[in-house]
Structures are given as C-alpha cells and as structure tokens.
Short mmCIF file of C-alpha atoms and ligand atoms in Angstrom, two decimals:
data_model
loop_
_atom_site.label_atom_id
_atom_site.label_comp_id
_atom_site.label_asym_id
_atom_site.label_seq_id
_atom_site.Cartn_x
_atom_site.Cartn_y
_atom_site.Cartn_z
CA MET A 17 -67.38 33.48 9.66
CA THR A 18 -68.00 36.76 10.82
CA THR A 19 -71.45 38.16 9.70
CA PRO A 20 -70.83 40.23 6.17
CA TYR A 21 -71.13 43.65 6.59
CA THR A 22 -74.23 45.07 5.03
CA GLY A 23 -73.17 48.77 4.28
CA ASN A 24 -74.02 51.00 8.14
CA GLY A 25 -71.33 52.11 8.80
CA PRO A 26 -69.49 53.63 10.41
CA ASP A 27 -69.61 54.62 13.48
CA ASP A 28 -70.34 58.04 15.23
CA LEU A 29 -65.86 57.69 15.39
CA GLY A 30 -65.75 57.07 11.56
CA PHE A 31 -64.77 53.04 11.66
CA PHE A 32 -66.20 50.62 10.05
CA GLY A 33 -65.00 47.75 12.86
CA LYS A 34 -61.69 48.07 13.11
CA PHE A 35 -61.23 50.63 10.19
CA GLY A 36 -60.88 54.80 9.50
CA GLY A 37 -61.12 56.92 12.26
CA CYS A 38 -59.40 60.17 12.20
CA TYR A 39 -55.35 59.86 12.79
CA MET A 40 -54.62 63.68 12.68
CA PRO A 41 -53.01 66.26 14.18
CA GLU A 42 -54.68 67.88 16.51
CA SER A 43 -53.89 71.30 14.95
CA LEU A 44 -56.63 70.11 12.19
CA MET A 45 -59.08 68.41 15.02
CA PRO A 46 -61.52 70.74 15.11
CA ALA A 47 -61.86 70.99 11.06
CA LEU A 48 -62.49 68.01 11.33
CA GLN A 49 -65.21 68.24 13.77
CA GLU A 50 -66.61 71.82 11.63
CA LEU A 51 -67.00 69.50 8.72
CA GLU A 52 -68.52 66.59 10.56
CA GLN A 53 -71.44 68.16 12.14
CA ALA A 54 -71.96 70.67 8.59
CA PHE A 55 -72.09 67.17 6.46
CA ASN A 56 -74.17 65.66 8.76
CA THR A 57 -76.57 69.02 8.66
CA VAL A 58 -76.66 69.06 4.73
CA ARG A 59 -77.17 64.91 4.88
CA HIS A 60 -80.01 65.31 5.60
CA LYS A 61 -81.78 68.76 3.92
CA PRO A 62 -84.45 67.60 0.87
CA GLU A 63 -82.12 70.82 -0.64
CA PHE A 64 -78.57 69.62 -1.01
CA TRP A 65 -79.40 66.93 -2.40
CA ALA A 66 -82.15 68.25 -4.73
CA GLU A 67 -79.48 70.46 -5.60
CA TYR A 68 -77.27 68.05 -6.40
CA GLN A 69 -79.29 65.36 -8.05
CA GLN A 70 -80.19 69.47 -10.87
CA ILE A 71 -76.12 69.75 -10.65
CA LEU A 72 -75.81 65.92 -12.15
CA THR A 73 -78.34 66.13 -14.26
CA ASP A 74 -77.74 68.57 -15.88
CA PHE A 75 -74.03 69.39 -16.17
CA VAL A 76 -72.67 66.28 -15.62
CA GLY A 77 -74.65 64.70 -16.93
CA ARG A 78 -76.83 61.61 -15.55
CA PRO A 79 -78.36 59.49 -15.37
CA SER A 80 -75.57 57.40 -16.68
CA PRO A 81 -76.82 54.58 -18.94
CA LEU A 82 -76.73 50.74 -17.97
CA PHE A 83 -74.92 49.70 -21.57
CA TYR A 84 -75.87 45.26 -22.59
CA ALA A 85 -72.10 44.35 -24.08
CA LYS A 86 -73.42 42.13 -26.25
CA ASN A 87 -70.51 41.56 -28.07
CA LEU A 88 -68.67 41.51 -24.75
CA THR A 89 -70.92 38.68 -23.81
CA ALA A 90 -71.10 36.69 -26.73
CA TYR A 91 -67.18 37.03 -26.70
CA ALA A 92 -67.55 35.47 -23.61
CA GLY A 93 -69.64 33.55 -23.88
CA GLY A 94 -71.04 32.80 -20.50
CA ALA A 95 -72.90 35.87 -18.22
CA ARG A 96 -75.22 38.62 -19.69
CA ILE A 97 -72.27 41.44 -19.23
CA TYR A 98 -73.79 44.87 -18.75
CA LEU A 99 -71.13 47.95 -18.53
CA LYS A 100 -72.59 51.69 -16.30
CA ARG A 101 -71.43 53.63 -18.13
CA GLU A 102 -70.08 56.57 -15.41
CA ASP A 103 -66.94 56.96 -18.29
CA LEU A 104 -69.40 59.09 -20.25
CA ASN A 105 -69.86 61.72 -17.68
CA HIS A 106 -68.94 65.44 -17.78
CA THR A 107 -64.98 65.57 -17.88
CA GLY A 108 -65.13 60.82 -18.23
CA ALA A 109 -65.12 59.73 -15.44
CA HIS A 110 -67.39 58.97 -12.00
CA LYS A 111 -64.61 61.31 -9.91
CA ILE A 112 -67.08 64.16 -10.81
CA ASN A 113 -69.98 63.00 -8.61
CA ASN A 114 -68.00 63.57 -5.96
CA CYS A 115 -66.90 66.70 -6.69
CA VAL A 116 -70.54 67.85 -7.16
CA GLY A 117 -71.03 67.55 -3.56
CA GLN A 118 -68.69 68.50 -2.03
CA ILE A 119 -68.26 71.61 -3.53
CA LEU A 120 -72.09 72.09 -2.06
CA LEU A 121 -70.57 71.14 0.97
CA ALA A 122 -68.28 73.58 0.67
CA LYS A 123 -70.46 76.45 -0.20
CA PHE A 124 -73.00 75.86 3.19
CA MET A 125 -70.24 76.52 4.77
CA GLY A 126 -68.59 79.25 3.93
CA LYS A 127 -65.25 78.77 2.34
CA THR A 128 -63.84 80.49 -0.82
CA ARG A 129 -60.95 78.39 -1.22
CA ILE A 130 -60.60 75.18 -2.21
CA ILE A 131 -57.85 73.10 -2.43
CA ALA A 132 -57.18 69.01 -3.18
CA GLU A 133 -54.90 66.57 -4.29
CA THR A 134 -54.28 65.36 -7.72
CA GLY A 135 -51.81 61.68 -9.06
CA ALA A 136 -53.11 61.61 -12.62
CA GLY A 137 -54.60 64.95 -13.18
CA GLN A 138 -57.94 63.27 -12.78
CA HIS A 139 -59.58 64.79 -9.54
CA GLY A 140 -57.46 67.80 -10.26
CA VAL A 141 -59.44 68.00 -13.36
CA ALA A 142 -63.04 67.73 -12.15
CA THR A 143 -62.00 70.01 -9.10
CA ALA A 144 -61.40 71.90 -11.68
CA THR A 145 -63.67 72.20 -13.42
CA VAL A 146 -66.56 72.31 -10.45
CA CYS A 147 -64.22 74.93 -8.68
CA ALA A 148 -65.31 77.47 -11.99
CA LEU A 149 -68.49 76.49 -12.59
CA PHE A 150 -69.04 78.26 -8.78
CA LYS A 151 -66.75 80.50 -8.51
CA MET A 152 -64.57 79.15 -6.72
CA LYS A 153 -60.77 79.68 -6.32
CA CYS A 154 -58.48 76.01 -6.60
CA THR A 155 -55.14 74.80 -6.01
CA ILE A 156 -54.20 71.53 -6.97
CA PHE A 157 -51.37 69.39 -5.51
CA MET A 158 -49.45 67.97 -7.64
CA GLY A 159 -45.81 65.58 -7.64
CA GLU A 160 -43.66 66.96 -9.88
CA THR A 161 -43.42 63.67 -10.89
CA ASP A 162 -47.02 62.72 -12.07
CA ILE A 163 -46.62 67.30 -13.52
CA GLN A 164 -43.95 66.03 -15.92
CA ARG A 165 -45.31 62.72 -16.72
CA GLN A 166 -49.07 63.93 -17.09
CA GLN A 167 -48.90 67.27 -19.19
CA MET A 168 -52.36 66.81 -20.63
CA ASN A 169 -54.53 67.33 -17.76
CA VAL A 170 -51.98 70.81 -16.03
CA GLU A 171 -53.52 71.99 -18.77
CA ARG A 172 -56.99 71.42 -18.72
CA MET A 173 -56.58 72.71 -15.13
CA LYS A 174 -55.40 75.43 -16.15
CA LEU A 175 -57.15 76.07 -18.47
CA LEU A 176 -60.36 76.13 -16.05
CA GLY A 177 -58.19 78.73 -13.83
CA ALA A 178 -56.85 76.52 -11.29
CA GLU A 179 -53.99 77.29 -9.95
CA ILE A 180 -51.57 73.82 -10.09
CA ARG A 181 -48.29 73.24 -7.16
CA SER A 182 -45.76 71.03 -7.61
CA VAL A 183 -45.07 68.69 -4.54
CA GLN A 184 -40.79 68.41 -4.81
CA LYS A 185 -40.54 65.77 -2.13
CA GLY A 186 -40.89 62.12 -1.51
CA ARG A 187 -41.24 60.35 -5.22
CA GLY A 188 -42.74 63.85 -6.12
CA THR A 189 -46.42 61.25 -7.03
CA LEU A 190 -49.80 60.86 -4.75
CA LYS A 191 -49.58 60.54 -1.37
CA ASP A 192 -46.75 63.30 -1.53
CA ALA A 193 -48.90 65.67 -3.11
CA MET A 194 -52.34 64.73 0.13
CA ASN A 195 -49.24 65.33 2.60
CA GLU A 196 -48.54 68.41 1.64
CA ALA A 197 -52.38 69.65 1.01
CA LEU A 198 -53.31 68.28 4.23
CA ARG A 199 -50.17 70.45 4.90
CA ASP A 200 -52.27 73.29 3.55
CA TRP A 201 -54.85 73.53 4.76
CA ILE A 202 -54.07 73.46 8.27
CA ARG A 203 -52.08 76.89 7.77
CA HIS A 204 -55.62 77.77 6.16
CA VAL A 205 -58.38 76.46 7.20
CA ASP A 206 -60.63 78.92 7.96
CA THR A 207 -61.11 79.42 4.34
CA THR A 208 -60.19 76.87 2.75
CA TYR A 209 -61.64 73.17 2.07
CA TYR A 210 -59.79 70.27 1.05
CA LEU A 211 -61.96 68.33 -1.28
CA LEU A 212 -60.38 64.61 -1.29
CA GLY A 213 -60.66 62.99 -4.47
CA THR A 214 -61.34 59.39 -2.94
CA GLY A 215 -62.50 56.93 0.14
CA ALA A 216 -59.54 57.20 2.29
CA GLY A 217 -58.23 59.77 4.07
CA PRO A 218 -59.75 59.92 7.48
CA HIS A 219 -62.96 60.06 8.94
CA PRO A 220 -65.61 61.73 6.97
CA TYR A 221 -64.41 61.17 4.77
CA PRO A 222 -64.65 58.16 3.64
CA VAL A 223 -68.27 58.17 4.56
CA MET A 224 -68.88 61.46 2.33
CA VAL A 225 -67.64 60.31 -0.40
CA ARG A 226 -69.41 57.20 0.44
CA GLU A 227 -72.01 59.44 -0.07
CA PHE A 228 -71.49 61.21 -3.25
CA GLN A 229 -70.65 57.92 -5.65
CA LYS A 230 -73.34 56.07 -4.34
CA ILE A 231 -75.19 57.37 -6.91
CA ILE A 232 -74.14 55.09 -9.33
CA GLY A 233 -74.81 52.12 -7.52
CA LEU A 234 -78.80 53.54 -6.43
CA GLU A 235 -79.11 54.22 -10.87
CA ALA A 236 -78.03 50.96 -11.05
CA ARG A 237 -80.48 49.36 -9.70
CA ASN A 238 -83.14 51.37 -11.38
CA GLN A 239 -81.78 50.35 -14.01
CA ILE A 240 -81.46 46.46 -13.80
CA LEU A 241 -84.57 46.63 -12.72
CA LEU A 242 -86.36 47.62 -15.52
CA LYS A 243 -84.35 46.01 -17.83
CA GLU A 244 -84.19 42.87 -16.66
CA ASN A 245 -86.93 42.65 -13.72
CA LYS A 246 -84.12 41.51 -11.21
CA LEU A 247 -81.59 41.56 -9.74
CA PRO A 248 -77.34 41.59 -10.81
CA ASP A 249 -75.38 38.35 -9.85
CA ALA A 250 -72.12 40.28 -9.79
CA LEU A 251 -70.81 43.05 -9.49
CA VAL A 252 -67.46 44.18 -10.93
CA ALA A 253 -65.56 48.00 -9.94
CA CYS A 254 -61.62 48.04 -9.88
CA VAL A 255 -60.15 49.39 -6.46
CA GLY A 256 -58.26 52.20 -6.57
CA GLY A 257 -59.08 54.10 -2.87
CA GLY A 258 -61.88 52.48 -4.12
CA SER A 259 -64.45 54.91 -4.01
CA ASN A 260 -66.13 53.30 -7.47
CA ALA A 261 -66.50 50.06 -6.06
CA LEU A 262 -67.98 52.04 -2.54
CA GLY A 263 -70.82 53.99 -5.06
CA LEU A 264 -71.89 51.03 -7.20
CA MET A 265 -71.66 48.18 -4.22
CA HIS A 266 -72.72 50.11 -0.62
CA PRO A 267 -77.02 50.36 -1.90
CA PHE A 268 -76.53 46.11 -2.90
CA LEU A 269 -75.05 46.14 -0.40
CA GLN A 270 -78.47 43.84 1.68
CA ASP A 271 -78.89 42.19 -1.14
CA PRO A 272 -76.63 38.42 -0.53
CA ASN A 273 -77.50 36.29 -3.52
CA VAL A 274 -75.96 39.66 -5.11
CA LYS A 275 -72.02 38.28 -5.20
CA MET A 276 -69.32 41.60 -5.22
CA PHE A 277 -65.94 41.50 -6.86
CA GLY A 278 -63.66 44.87 -5.80
CA VAL A 279 -59.95 44.32 -8.62
CA GLU A 280 -56.79 45.72 -7.49
CA ALA A 281 -54.00 46.75 -10.54
CA GLY A 282 -52.29 43.66 -9.89
CA GLY A 283 -49.06 45.50 -12.21
CA LYS A 284 -46.01 43.02 -13.74
CA GLY A 285 -47.26 40.35 -10.71
CA THR A 286 -48.78 39.83 -7.33
CA HIS A 287 -45.23 38.09 -6.48
CA THR A 288 -42.93 40.81 -7.51
CA GLY A 289 -42.72 43.99 -6.28
CA GLU A 290 -44.14 46.64 -8.93
CA HIS A 291 -48.32 46.71 -7.97
CA ALA A 292 -50.97 48.52 -6.26
CA ALA A 293 -52.59 45.28 -4.66
CA SER A 294 -53.45 47.05 -1.26
CA ILE A 295 -56.11 44.59 -0.06
CA CYS A 296 -54.81 41.05 -2.00
CA LYS A 297 -51.48 41.65 -0.57
CA GLY A 298 -50.70 44.55 2.33
CA GLN A 299 -51.25 44.66 5.98
CA VAL A 300 -52.78 46.56 8.14
CA GLY A 301 -51.65 49.99 8.72
CA VAL A 302 -52.34 53.95 9.46
CA LEU A 303 -52.12 56.48 5.66
CA HIS A 304 -54.11 59.75 5.90
CA GLY A 305 -55.75 59.24 8.28
CA ASN A 306 -57.08 55.63 8.62
CA LEU A 307 -56.16 52.73 9.35
CA THR A 308 -56.63 50.85 6.41
CA TYR A 309 -55.21 48.16 4.57
CA LEU A 310 -51.26 49.13 2.84
CA LEU A 311 -48.45 48.68 1.25
CA GLN A 312 -45.16 48.38 3.72
CA ASP A 313 -42.63 46.83 4.51
CA LEU A 314 -41.44 44.88 7.00
CA ASP A 315 -40.35 49.24 9.01
CA GLY A 316 -44.81 50.02 8.73
CA GLN A 317 -42.71 52.69 6.07
CA ILE A 318 -45.44 52.68 2.91
CA LEU A 319 -43.99 51.43 -0.34
CA GLU A 320 -44.61 53.07 -3.74
CA GLY A 321 -47.63 50.80 -5.66
CA HIS A 322 -46.90 50.58 -9.54
CA SER A 323 -49.52 50.09 -11.96
CA ILE A 324 -50.36 50.87 -15.61
CA SER A 325 -53.01 52.83 -14.75
CA ALA A 326 -52.18 55.47 -13.06
CA GLY A 327 -55.66 56.25 -11.33
CA LEU A 328 -55.22 52.47 -9.65
CA ASP A 329 -51.52 52.98 -7.74
CA TYR A 330 -52.44 54.19 -4.38
CA PRO A 331 -50.78 52.50 -1.80
CA GLY A 332 -53.90 52.20 0.58
CA VAL A 333 -56.98 51.82 0.06
CA GLY A 334 -60.66 53.29 1.72
CA PRO A 335 -61.72 51.60 5.26
CA GLU A 336 -64.73 50.63 4.01
CA HIS A 337 -62.79 47.56 1.01
CA GLY A 338 -61.46 46.52 4.93
CA LEU A 339 -64.10 45.20 6.54
CA LEU A 340 -65.99 44.70 3.23
CA PHE A 341 -62.58 42.13 3.49
CA GLU A 342 -62.17 41.33 6.54
CA THR A 343 -66.24 40.13 6.19
CA GLY A 344 -65.51 38.23 2.79
CA ARG A 345 -68.92 40.75 1.04
CA VAL A 346 -67.27 41.49 -1.13
CA THR A 347 -63.93 39.51 -2.78
CA TYR A 348 -61.24 41.30 -3.63
CA THR A 349 -58.23 39.77 -6.40
CA ALA A 350 -55.77 42.07 -8.99
CA ILE A 351 -55.47 41.92 -12.60
CA THR A 352 -52.11 41.64 -14.21
CA ASP A 353 -50.89 45.41 -16.38
CA GLN A 354 -50.89 43.08 -19.40
CA GLU A 355 -54.25 41.84 -19.06
CA ALA A 356 -56.20 45.17 -18.62
CA VAL A 357 -53.95 46.31 -22.23
CA ASN A 358 -55.06 43.46 -23.73
CA ALA A 359 -59.08 44.01 -22.42
CA PHE A 360 -58.67 48.05 -23.08
CA GLN A 361 -57.98 46.84 -27.06
CA LEU A 362 -61.81 44.32 -26.53
CA LEU A 363 -63.40 45.97 -25.29
CA SER A 364 -62.81 49.03 -28.20
CA GLN A 365 -62.39 46.33 -30.43
CA GLN A 366 -65.73 44.28 -29.47
CA GLU A 367 -67.58 47.68 -28.48
CA GLY A 368 -66.51 50.84 -29.59
CA ILE A 369 -66.29 51.99 -26.55
CA ILE A 370 -62.33 52.66 -25.17
CA PRO A 371 -62.30 52.40 -21.52
CA ALA A 372 -59.81 53.96 -18.67
CA LEU A 373 -57.61 51.66 -17.72
CA GLU A 374 -58.22 51.72 -14.44
CA SER A 375 -61.71 50.22 -15.76
CA SER A 376 -59.55 48.02 -17.90
CA HIS A 377 -59.00 45.68 -14.81
CA ALA A 378 -62.00 45.63 -13.81
CA ILE A 379 -63.70 44.69 -17.41
CA ALA A 380 -60.63 41.49 -18.10
CA TYR A 381 -61.93 40.24 -14.35
CA ALA A 382 -65.62 40.73 -15.52
CA ILE A 383 -64.57 38.58 -18.75
CA GLN A 384 -63.33 35.65 -17.05
CA LEU A 385 -66.18 35.66 -14.55
CA ALA A 386 -68.69 35.68 -17.25
CA GLN A 387 -66.79 31.97 -18.32
CA GLU A 388 -67.95 30.76 -14.66
CA MET A 389 -71.19 31.71 -14.90
CA GLN A 390 -74.79 30.91 -16.83
CA PRO A 391 -75.77 32.56 -20.05
CA GLU A 392 -78.93 34.14 -17.67
CA GLN A 393 -76.64 34.86 -15.26
CA ILE A 394 -75.89 38.40 -15.10
CA ILE A 395 -72.96 41.22 -14.40
CA ILE A 396 -72.58 44.95 -13.70
CA VAL A 397 -69.05 45.88 -14.23
CA ASN A 398 -68.44 49.72 -13.62
CA LEU A 399 -67.29 51.30 -16.64
CA SER A 400 -65.71 53.71 -13.92
CA GLY A 401 -64.12 56.70 -17.32
CA ARG A 402 -62.65 56.91 -20.35
CA GLY A 403 -59.22 56.54 -21.88
CA ASP A 404 -58.56 58.34 -23.91
CA LYS A 405 -56.20 60.21 -21.93
CA ASP A 406 -54.47 56.60 -22.08
CA LEU A 407 -53.52 56.09 -25.78
CA ASN A 408 -50.13 57.19 -25.18
CA THR A 409 -50.01 55.18 -21.90
CA VAL A 410 -50.95 51.67 -23.71
CA LYS A 411 -48.96 52.88 -27.18
CA LYS A 412 -45.68 52.91 -25.52
CA TYR A 413 -46.73 49.78 -23.36
CA LEU A 414 -47.27 48.31 -26.63
CA ALA A 415 -44.03 49.40 -27.26
CA GLY A 416 -41.96 46.95 -25.32
CA ALA A 417 -40.78 49.87 -23.75
CA THR A 418 -41.45 50.42 -19.43
CA ALA A 419 -44.81 51.61 -18.16
C1 PLP B 16 -59.45 57.63 -9.65
C2 PLP B 16 -59.74 57.38 -11.25
C3 PLP B 16 -60.26 55.33 -10.03
C4 PLP B 16 -59.58 53.82 -9.05
O1 PLP B 16 -60.23 56.29 -7.97
P1 PLP B 16 -61.02 55.50 -7.33
O2 PLP B 16 -61.18 56.38 -5.60
O3 PLP B 16 -60.91 53.97 -6.65
O4 PLP B 16 -62.68 54.92 -7.60
C5 PLP B 16 -61.25 54.22 -11.54
N1 PLP B 16 -61.31 54.49 -12.23
C6 PLP B 16 -61.06 56.15 -13.23
C7 PLP B 16 -61.11 56.52 -14.57
C8 PLP B 16 -60.18 56.71 -13.08
O5 PLP B 16 -60.16 57.82 -13.25
#
C-alpha cells in the first residue's frame, strides 16, 4: 500500500507523482516559465495575499458561511451535515476565488489582456467580472454548442464588457474552447494572460488554482473548530476539473482521520457511455498539457463527457486528483443525473437552498454517506454554487426531454 499523499506536491517540474507536468508545444514554454516564475514570486509576498484577501472580503463576500443543515441531517438520519456556502459568493460559485488570484497575478506581470475558456459560462462570467473590476480587456472562448445552450451567461459576459469568441471546431464544447484559447495565447503571449478555470492544464496552473481555492478549506477548518470543537469526519465535493474539491480538501490532507470523497458525474450511469467519470471510469493519458485521468477511446482519442450539469462534463480531471486517487487518500465515486436532480429538489425543499446541479452531486452522495455514519459524526459538503442557472435544465429533465 502506497503512503497517502499529504499535499506537498507538485515537484519542480510540476508533477504530482507521475501526474501533471507540462506537455506543451515549445512555442508556449517561455510563457509558462514566465508564469511559473511570477507565481513563485507573488506566492511569497504578504502584500499579494493581503490584496487577494481584501478583494475576497469586500467584493466576493467572504468568508462564506459554514451552515449546519439541520433538516437535511434529520432527513438523512445519520451524521451531522454542514454545507460550505460557496453559492453565496459574488457571481454564485467558487470560481471567483481563482479568478481574483489570477487577475492579481496578471496585473503583477504587467499583462493588459485576459483570455479564458468557458463551458457553461460560469468561469467566463467570473473572469469577465474580475476584468471589469480591474479594467482589463477580456476575450472569452466558448464552443458554439455551449453558446446556444447558455444564452443567459453569454449575455452576462457581454454586459460585463467581454468579447465572446465562438469556437466552431470539434463539438463546440469546453475542450474545443480550451484548445482555441491556447492557440490565441501562443499568438499574443506578450500582452496576454490566460486565466484557466480549473485545476487542470499544464504546470503551473494546477498548483496555482489550488492555492487560490484553498481559502475554502482554510475557512471551513476554522469554522468547524469554532462550531464543533473538532475536525470533520468526512469531506464531500463534486469533481469536474477538480478545483472546488481540492480547495476544500487540501487544508485537511494531513489529518488522517478526515475521510474525503470526490463525486464525479455519473450521467446516465457509469455502465453507459454517457457520463463524465474521468477517474472512476477513465484511463491515464495527456490532455491540455498534463498527464491525468481522461475519458478516451481505445485509440486514445478524447471522448465527450456527458452530465446534466454543464460544469462537470470536462473529460479530464486535475492531475493532483490522480495522485490522491492512486494513493487512496481520496475516494472517488459517481452520482447519476437522476440522483443529482433528486438532491437538487430535496435541498431546495428541506433547507430553502437551491444548489447548482454540480453541487447536487455532492449533496446526493453526502446523504448516502451520512446514513452509514453515526449521529455524532460530521460531514462537510462543499456547496460549490447556486442553482438558479439550472432551473430550466431541471424543468426539461423532469418533463422527460433528454438533457
Ligand atoms: C465549474 C463548477 C464546478 C466544477 O468545477 P471544479 O473545478 O471541479 O470545481 C462545480 N460546481 C460549480 C457550481 C461550478 O460552477
């Protein structure tokens, strides 16, 4: 049995065990090295973190509450369930934490233009938001299919001053948008900062995004110690690219008694081809510059992920999760579309909180887990975002249309 990984990665080359690294075209290596150097500089500057914290407090509304879900706990009939309320952040999810950190880094580097990829549009909106705040030029790459599906977020980004570039290549989804953003970056590397939305991509993105999302777990740790005077027994978070999960979990990795569960999108069932369970059902390969678990066919071609929640259908996962899986530190599991929709309705009715469909996967699993635990035990679930954006999707799903 390998020793559990306690969060001290990556190494100097960006590897978490064998996962991660920087498998990129040579034309981007100078840009990635410049980025890594800049991050390593600001990382040790107290002024940088003071400004980050200030914006999180005044603009994002942190700290986000840690809410004891009394009714949900009674419903499940087991462990005490706490919700980390990332849904209450400005723009409605955890993604803004990372955007604040990275735009400060872009400013430090003297960049004037920000580019980003987006799938459902949540990361695009968060990016456009910080660009407005910092008066930076903003270009968002979005697949044409996603543009059609996510009109509201497209309008939001435009209102915030962003230019939307439609990506017609491939299936016109997140993976294609990310490819285009990388191509744009190669052409405009002098002026442009690529603000990546999740803990995937080439080194140093996975470690940067983790450091900017760690605030979730750091706050949760203090909050639970104040409320319960002990650490939680379990943490539960949904896993798309893996940033909200890592943000919650990382500050607890060295506490052996805190069990951790990453919940992937089981879609129509992991026995069908239609899911996005990259760890539970994928294989190791390279996508977007890092070695990790991916959904791929026998020829190594990347498959399209399916999930009712647009934020979970990325066909890969951040590399640090690869190591957390292999060392057994985090247990990965999957929740289906149907189970997520049930949890979406249940939390709305039980607690008056409409969760994002992504977060509903974590809620669904936490209910099952609570039932196997004792009443004095504690679970913290990361409520990664609010679900107002998902009302139409759920309505259609319930009407029997395929999501
Ligand atoms: C984007 C998103 C996710 C998935 O991304 P991670 O990087 O895995 O956290 C989860 N929940 C919400 C609300 C999102 O917007």
